[in-house]
């Protein structure tokens, strides 16, 4: 019954943390009879304090506390820093739909690399966690239009190629892979892009000559067994009929 047994210290700690967020620096100053601190407006200082509490909770691995803070403070908030912290919290909790929404909302309010990264995270979650390639495609279209010379344009192009492959538009996928290689020929995903292009060209479009150029581009590069297996399939498909069927 109420009042019996030891209190749940973990729950009390989380409640104390949430209650503490309602006090701003100006509140404390008013109680002490002092003037408000100079600098940011009270609401901005309060918002910064909330974000810091969320990030502290995540750094300590307390996703439950971070979620409690987000849900207690998040109604109607459009500040990019808070939205990013909320998106990270939902990601840690595997609440993927909420995470994608918050990253997209943060991108709309943020600028520069922060906005770029948020849009890409939202698109990646849509594709890889929610199985929504159409939603990912819309976000990537937004990225490529908004940031034509973006810092993460190569990542956006590679992800867009994967999205179009999922959607079954191999012509679009080919274009995105080729655009990726044009700006990042030695990029982190260059091997995967060459393999994907060789597969599309040889296995789907029947263009073995174009596929051979991408196979040749892999010579001397560290690939691994999985890539070697995929290239072997391309090479087998492109052998002359008399070599494929010697009987």
CSV table of C-alpha atoms in Angstrom, one decimal:
chain,number,residue,atom,x,y,z
A,1,UNK,CA,0.0,0.0,0.0
A,2,UNK,CA,1.0,3.7,-0.2
A,3,UNK,CA,3.6,4.6,2.3
A,4,UNK,CA,4.9,1.1,2.8
A,5,UNK,CA,8.3,-0.2,1.7
A,6,UNK,CA,11.5,1.7,0.6
A,7,UNK,CA,11.1,4.3,-2.1
A,8,UNK,CA,12.4,3.6,-5.6
A,9,UNK,CA,15.5,5.7,-5.5
A,10,UNK,CA,16.0,5.4,-9.3
A,11,UNK,CA,12.5,6.8,-9.9
A,12,UNK,CA,12.9,9.5,-7.3
A,13,UNK,CA,16.2,10.6,-9.0
A,14,UNK,CA,14.5,10.8,-12.4
A,15,UNK,CA,11.6,12.8,-10.9
A,16,UNK,CA,14.0,15.2,-9.1
A,17,UNK,CA,15.9,15.7,-12.4
A,18,UNK,CA,12.7,16.6,-14.2
A,19,UNK,CA,11.5,19.0,-11.5
A,20,UNK,CA,14.9,20.7,-11.4
A,21,UNK,CA,14.4,21.6,-15.1
A,22,UNK,CA,11.6,23.9,-14.2
A,23,UNK,CA,13.9,26.3,-12.3
A,24,UNK,CA,15.9,28.7,-14.5
A,25,UNK,CA,18.9,30.8,-13.5
A,26,UNK,CA,16.5,33.8,-13.2
A,27,UNK,CA,14.3,32.0,-10.8
A,28,UNK,CA,17.2,31.4,-8.5
A,29,UNK,CA,18.3,35.0,-8.8
A,30,UNK,CA,14.8,36.2,-8.0
A,31,UNK,CA,14.7,34.1,-4.8
A,32,UNK,CA,18.1,35.5,-3.8
A,33,UNK,CA,16.9,39.0,-4.5
A,34,UNK,CA,19.5,39.4,-7.2
A,35,UNK,CA,19.2,40.7,-10.8
A,36,UNK,CA,18.7,38.2,-13.6
A,37,UNK,CA,22.0,36.9,-15.1
A,38,UNK,CA,23.2,38.7,-18.2
A,39,UNK,CA,23.4,37.0,-21.5
A,40,UNK,CA,20.7,34.7,-23.0
A,41,UNK,CA,17.0,35.3,-22.4
A,42,UNK,CA,15.5,33.1,-19.6
A,43,UNK,CA,13.7,30.8,-22.1
A,44,UNK,CA,16.9,30.2,-24.0
A,45,UNK,CA,18.9,29.5,-20.9
A,46,UNK,CA,16.2,27.1,-19.7
A,47,UNK,CA,16.2,25.3,-23.1
A,48,UNK,CA,20.0,25.0,-23.0
A,49,UNK,CA,19.8,23.5,-19.5
A,50,UNK,CA,17.2,21.0,-20.7
A,51,UNK,CA,19.5,19.9,-23.6
A,52,UNK,CA,22.5,19.6,-21.2
A,53,UNK,CA,20.4,17.4,-18.9
A,54,UNK,CA,19.3,15.2,-21.8
A,55,UNK,CA,22.9,14.8,-23.0
A,56,UNK,CA,24.2,14.1,-19.5
A,57,UNK,CA,21.6,11.3,-19.1
A,58,UNK,CA,22.5,9.8,-22.5
A,59,UNK,CA,26.3,10.0,-21.6
A,60,UNK,CA,25.6,8.1,-18.4
A,61,UNK,CA,23.5,5.5,-20.3
A,62,UNK,CA,20.3,6.5,-18.6
A,63,UNK,CA,18.0,6.4,-21.6
A,64,UNK,CA,14.9,6.3,-19.4
A,65,UNK,CA,15.8,9.5,-17.7
A,66,UNK,CA,16.6,11.2,-21.0
A,67,UNK,CA,13.2,10.1,-22.4
A,68,UNK,CA,11.4,11.4,-19.2
A,69,UNK,CA,13.1,14.8,-19.8
A,70,UNK,CA,12.3,14.9,-23.5
A,71,UNK,CA,8.6,14.0,-22.9
A,72,UNK,CA,8.2,16.4,-19.9
A,73,UNK,CA,9.8,19.4,-21.8
A,74,UNK,CA,9.1,18.7,-25.5
A,75,UNK,CA,5.6,19.9,-26.2
A,76,UNK,CA,5.7,22.3,-29.0
A,77,UNK,CA,9.4,22.9,-28.9
A,78,UNK,CA,11.0,23.8,-32.2
A,79,UNK,CA,14.5,24.6,-31.1
A,80,UNK,CA,17.1,22.7,-33.2
A,81,UNK,CA,19.3,21.8,-30.2
A,82,UNK,CA,16.5,20.3,-28.3
A,83,UNK,CA,15.1,18.5,-31.3
A,84,UNK,CA,18.5,16.9,-32.0
A,85,UNK,CA,18.9,15.8,-28.4
A,86,UNK,CA,15.3,14.4,-28.5
A,87,UNK,CA,16.1,12.6,-31.8
A,88,UNK,CA,19.3,11.1,-30.3
A,89,UNK,CA,17.2,10.0,-27.3
A,90,UNK,CA,14.6,8.3,-29.4
A,91,UNK,CA,17.3,6.6,-31.4
A,92,UNK,CA,18.9,5.2,-28.3
A,93,UNK,CA,15.5,3.9,-27.2
A,94,UNK,CA,14.9,2.4,-30.7
A,95,UNK,CA,11.8,4.6,-31.2
A,96,UNK,CA,12.7,4.9,-34.8
A,97,UNK,CA,9.6,6.7,-36.1
A,98,UNK,CA,9.9,9.4,-33.4
A,99,UNK,CA,13.7,9.7,-34.1
A,100,UNK,CA,13.1,10.2,-37.8
A,101,UNK,CA,10.5,12.9,-37.2
A,102,UNK,CA,12.7,14.7,-34.7
A,103,UNK,CA,15.8,14.6,-37.0
A,104,UNK,CA,13.7,16.0,-39.9
A,105,UNK,CA,12.3,18.7,-37.7
A,106,UNK,CA,15.7,19.7,-36.4
A,107,UNK,CA,17.0,19.9,-40.0
A,108,UNK,CA,14.2,22.4,-40.8
A,109,UNK,CA,15.3,24.7,-37.9
A,110,UNK,CA,19.1,24.2,-38.1
A,111,UNK,CA,21.7,25.5,-40.5
A,112,UNK,CA,24.9,24.2,-42.1
A,113,UNK,CA,26.4,20.9,-41.2
A,114,UNK,CA,24.1,20.4,-38.3
A,115,UNK,CA,21.1,20.5,-40.7
A,116,UNK,CA,22.8,18.3,-43.2
A,117,UNK,CA,23.6,15.6,-40.7
A,118,UNK,CA,20.1,15.7,-39.3
A,119,UNK,CA,18.5,15.2,-42.8
A,120,UNK,CA,20.8,12.3,-43.6
A,121,UNK,CA,20.1,10.7,-40.2
A,122,UNK,CA,16.3,11.0,-40.8
A,123,UNK,CA,16.7,9.5,-44.3
A,124,UNK,CA,18.9,6.6,-43.1
A,125,UNK,CA,16.4,5.8,-40.4
A,126,UNK,CA,13.5,5.9,-42.9
A,127,UNK,CA,15.4,3.4,-45.2
A,128,UNK,CA,17.1,1.1,-42.8
A,129,UNK,CA,15.0,1.1,-39.7
A,130,UNK,CA,11.4,1.8,-40.9
A,131,UNK,CA,11.6,0.2,-44.4
A,132,UNK,CA,10.3,3.4,-46.0
A,133,UNK,CA,12.4,4.1,-49.1
A,134,UNK,CA,9.9,6.5,-50.5
A,135,UNK,CA,10.1,8.6,-47.3
A,136,UNK,CA,13.9,8.4,-47.4
A,137,UNK,CA,13.9,9.5,-51.1
A,138,UNK,CA,11.9,12.6,-50.2
A,139,UNK,CA,14.3,13.6,-47.5
A,140,UNK,CA,17.3,13.0,-49.8
A,141,UNK,CA,15.7,15.1,-52.5
A,142,UNK,CA,15.4,17.9,-49.9
A,143,UNK,CA,19.1,17.5,-48.9
A,144,UNK,CA,20.4,17.5,-52.5
A,145,UNK,CA,18.3,20.6,-53.4
A,146,UNK,CA,19.1,22.5,-50.2
A,147,UNK,CA,22.8,21.6,-50.1
A,148,UNK,CA,24.1,21.4,-53.7
A,149,UNK,CA,27.7,21.6,-52.4
A,150,UNK,CA,27.0,20.1,-49.0
A,151,UNK,CA,29.8,18.6,-46.7
A,152,UNK,CA,28.1,15.2,-46.8
A,153,UNK,CA,26.9,15.2,-50.4
A,154,UNK,CA,28.8,12.0,-51.2
A,155,UNK,CA,27.0,10.2,-48.4
A,156,UNK,CA,23.7,11.6,-49.6
A,157,UNK,CA,24.4,10.4,-53.2
A,158,UNK,CA,25.3,6.9,-52.0
A,159,UNK,CA,22.3,6.6,-49.8
A,160,UNK,CA,20.1,7.9,-52.6
A,161,UNK,CA,21.4,5.1,-54.9
A,162,UNK,CA,20.6,2.5,-52.2
A,163,UNK,CA,17.1,4.1,-51.9
A,164,UNK,CA,16.4,4.0,-55.7
A,165,UNK,CA,17.6,0.4,-55.8
A,166,UNK,CA,15.1,-0.5,-53.1
A,167,UNK,CA,12.4,1.3,-55.1
A,168,UNK,CA,13.4,-0.7,-58.2
A,169,UNK,CA,14.5,2.3,-60.3
A,170,UNK,CA,17.9,1.0,-61.4
A,171,UNK,CA,18.4,3.8,-63.9
A,172,UNK,CA,18.2,6.4,-61.1
A,173,UNK,CA,20.3,4.2,-58.8
A,174,UNK,CA,23.0,4.0,-61.5
A,175,UNK,CA,23.0,7.7,-61.9
A,176,UNK,CA,23.5,8.3,-58.2
A,177,UNK,CA,26.3,5.7,-57.9
A,178,UNK,CA,28.1,7.3,-60.8
A,179,UNK,CA,27.6,10.8,-59.3
A,180,UNK,CA,29.0,9.4,-56.0
A,181,UNK,CA,32.1,8.0,-57.7
A,182,UNK,CA,32.6,11.3,-59.7
A,183,UNK,CA,33.1,13.3,-56.5
A,184,UNK,CA,34.5,10.5,-54.2
A,185,UNK,CA,36.5,8.1,-56.4
A,186,UNK,CA,38.4,6.9,-53.3
A,187,UNK,CA,35.6,7.5,-50.8
A,188,UNK,CA,34.6,5.2,-48.0
A,189,UNK,CA,31.9,3.6,-50.2
A,190,UNK,CA,33.8,3.5,-53.5
A,191,UNK,CA,34.2,-0.3,-53.5
A,192,UNK,CA,30.5,-0.8,-52.8
A,193,UNK,CA,29.6,1.6,-55.5
A,194,UNK,CA,31.7,-0.1,-58.1
A,195,UNK,CA,30.3,-3.5,-57.1
A,196,UNK,CA,26.7,-2.2,-57.2
A,197,UNK,CA,27.2,-0.7,-60.6
A,198,UNK,CA,28.8,-3.9,-61.9
A,199,UNK,CA,25.8,-5.8,-60.7
A,200,UNK,CA,23.2,-3.4,-62.1
A,201,UNK,CA,25.0,-3.2,-65.5
A,202,UNK,CA,25.7,-6.9,-66.0
A,203,UNK,CA,22.9,-8.6,-64.2
A,204,UNK,CA,20.0,-6.2,-64.8
A,205,UNK,CA,20.9,-4.2,-67.9
A,206,UNK,CA,23.0,-6.7,-69.7
A,207,UNK,CA,25.8,-4.2,-70.4
A,208,UNK,CA,28.9,-6.4,-69.7
A,209,UNK,CA,31.3,-3.9,-71.3
A,210,UNK,CA,30.4,-1.1,-68.9
A,211,UNK,CA,30.3,-3.6,-66.0
A,212,UNK,CA,33.9,-4.7,-66.8
A,213,UNK,CA,35.1,-1.2,-66.2
A,214,UNK,CA,33.9,-1.3,-62.7
A,215,UNK,CA,35.3,-4.7,-62.0
A,216,UNK,CA,38.7,-3.5,-63.3
A,217,UNK,CA,38.5,-0.5,-61.0
A,218,UNK,CA,38.5,-2.9,-58.0
A,219,UNK,CA,41.9,-4.4,-59.0
A,220,UNK,CA,44.4,-3.8,-56.2
A,221,UNK,CA,41.8,-2.7,-53.7
A,222,UNK,CA,41.0,-4.5,-50.5
A,223,UNK,CA,37.7,-6.1,-51.1
A,224,UNK,CA,37.0,-9.2,-49.0
A,225,UNK,CA,35.1,-12.5,-49.5
A,226,UNK,CA,31.7,-11.0,-49.8
A,227,UNK,CA,32.7,-8.6,-52.6
A,228,UNK,CA,34.7,-11.3,-54.3
A,229,UNK,CA,31.6,-13.5,-54.4
A,230,UNK,CA,29.5,-10.8,-56.0
A,231,UNK,CA,32.1,-10.0,-58.6
A,232,UNK,CA,32.4,-13.7,-59.4
A,233,UNK,CA,28.6,-13.6,-60.2
A,234,UNK,CA,29.1,-10.7,-62.5
A,235,UNK,CA,32.0,-12.3,-64.3
A,236,UNK,CA,30.1,-15.6,-64.7
A,237,UNK,CA,27.1,-13.7,-66.2
A,238,UNK,CA,29.4,-12.0,-68.7
A,239,UNK,CA,31.3,-15.0,-70.0
A,240,UNK,CA,30.7,-16.0,-73.6
A,241,UNK,CA,28.0,-18.7,-74.0
A,242,UNK,CA,30.5,-21.3,-75.1
A,243,UNK,CA,32.4,-20.8,-71.8
A,244,UNK,CA,29.3,-20.8,-69.7
A,245,UNK,CA,27.9,-24.0,-71.3
A,246,UNK,CA,30.9,-26.0,-72.6
A,247,UNK,CA,28.7,-29.0,-73.5
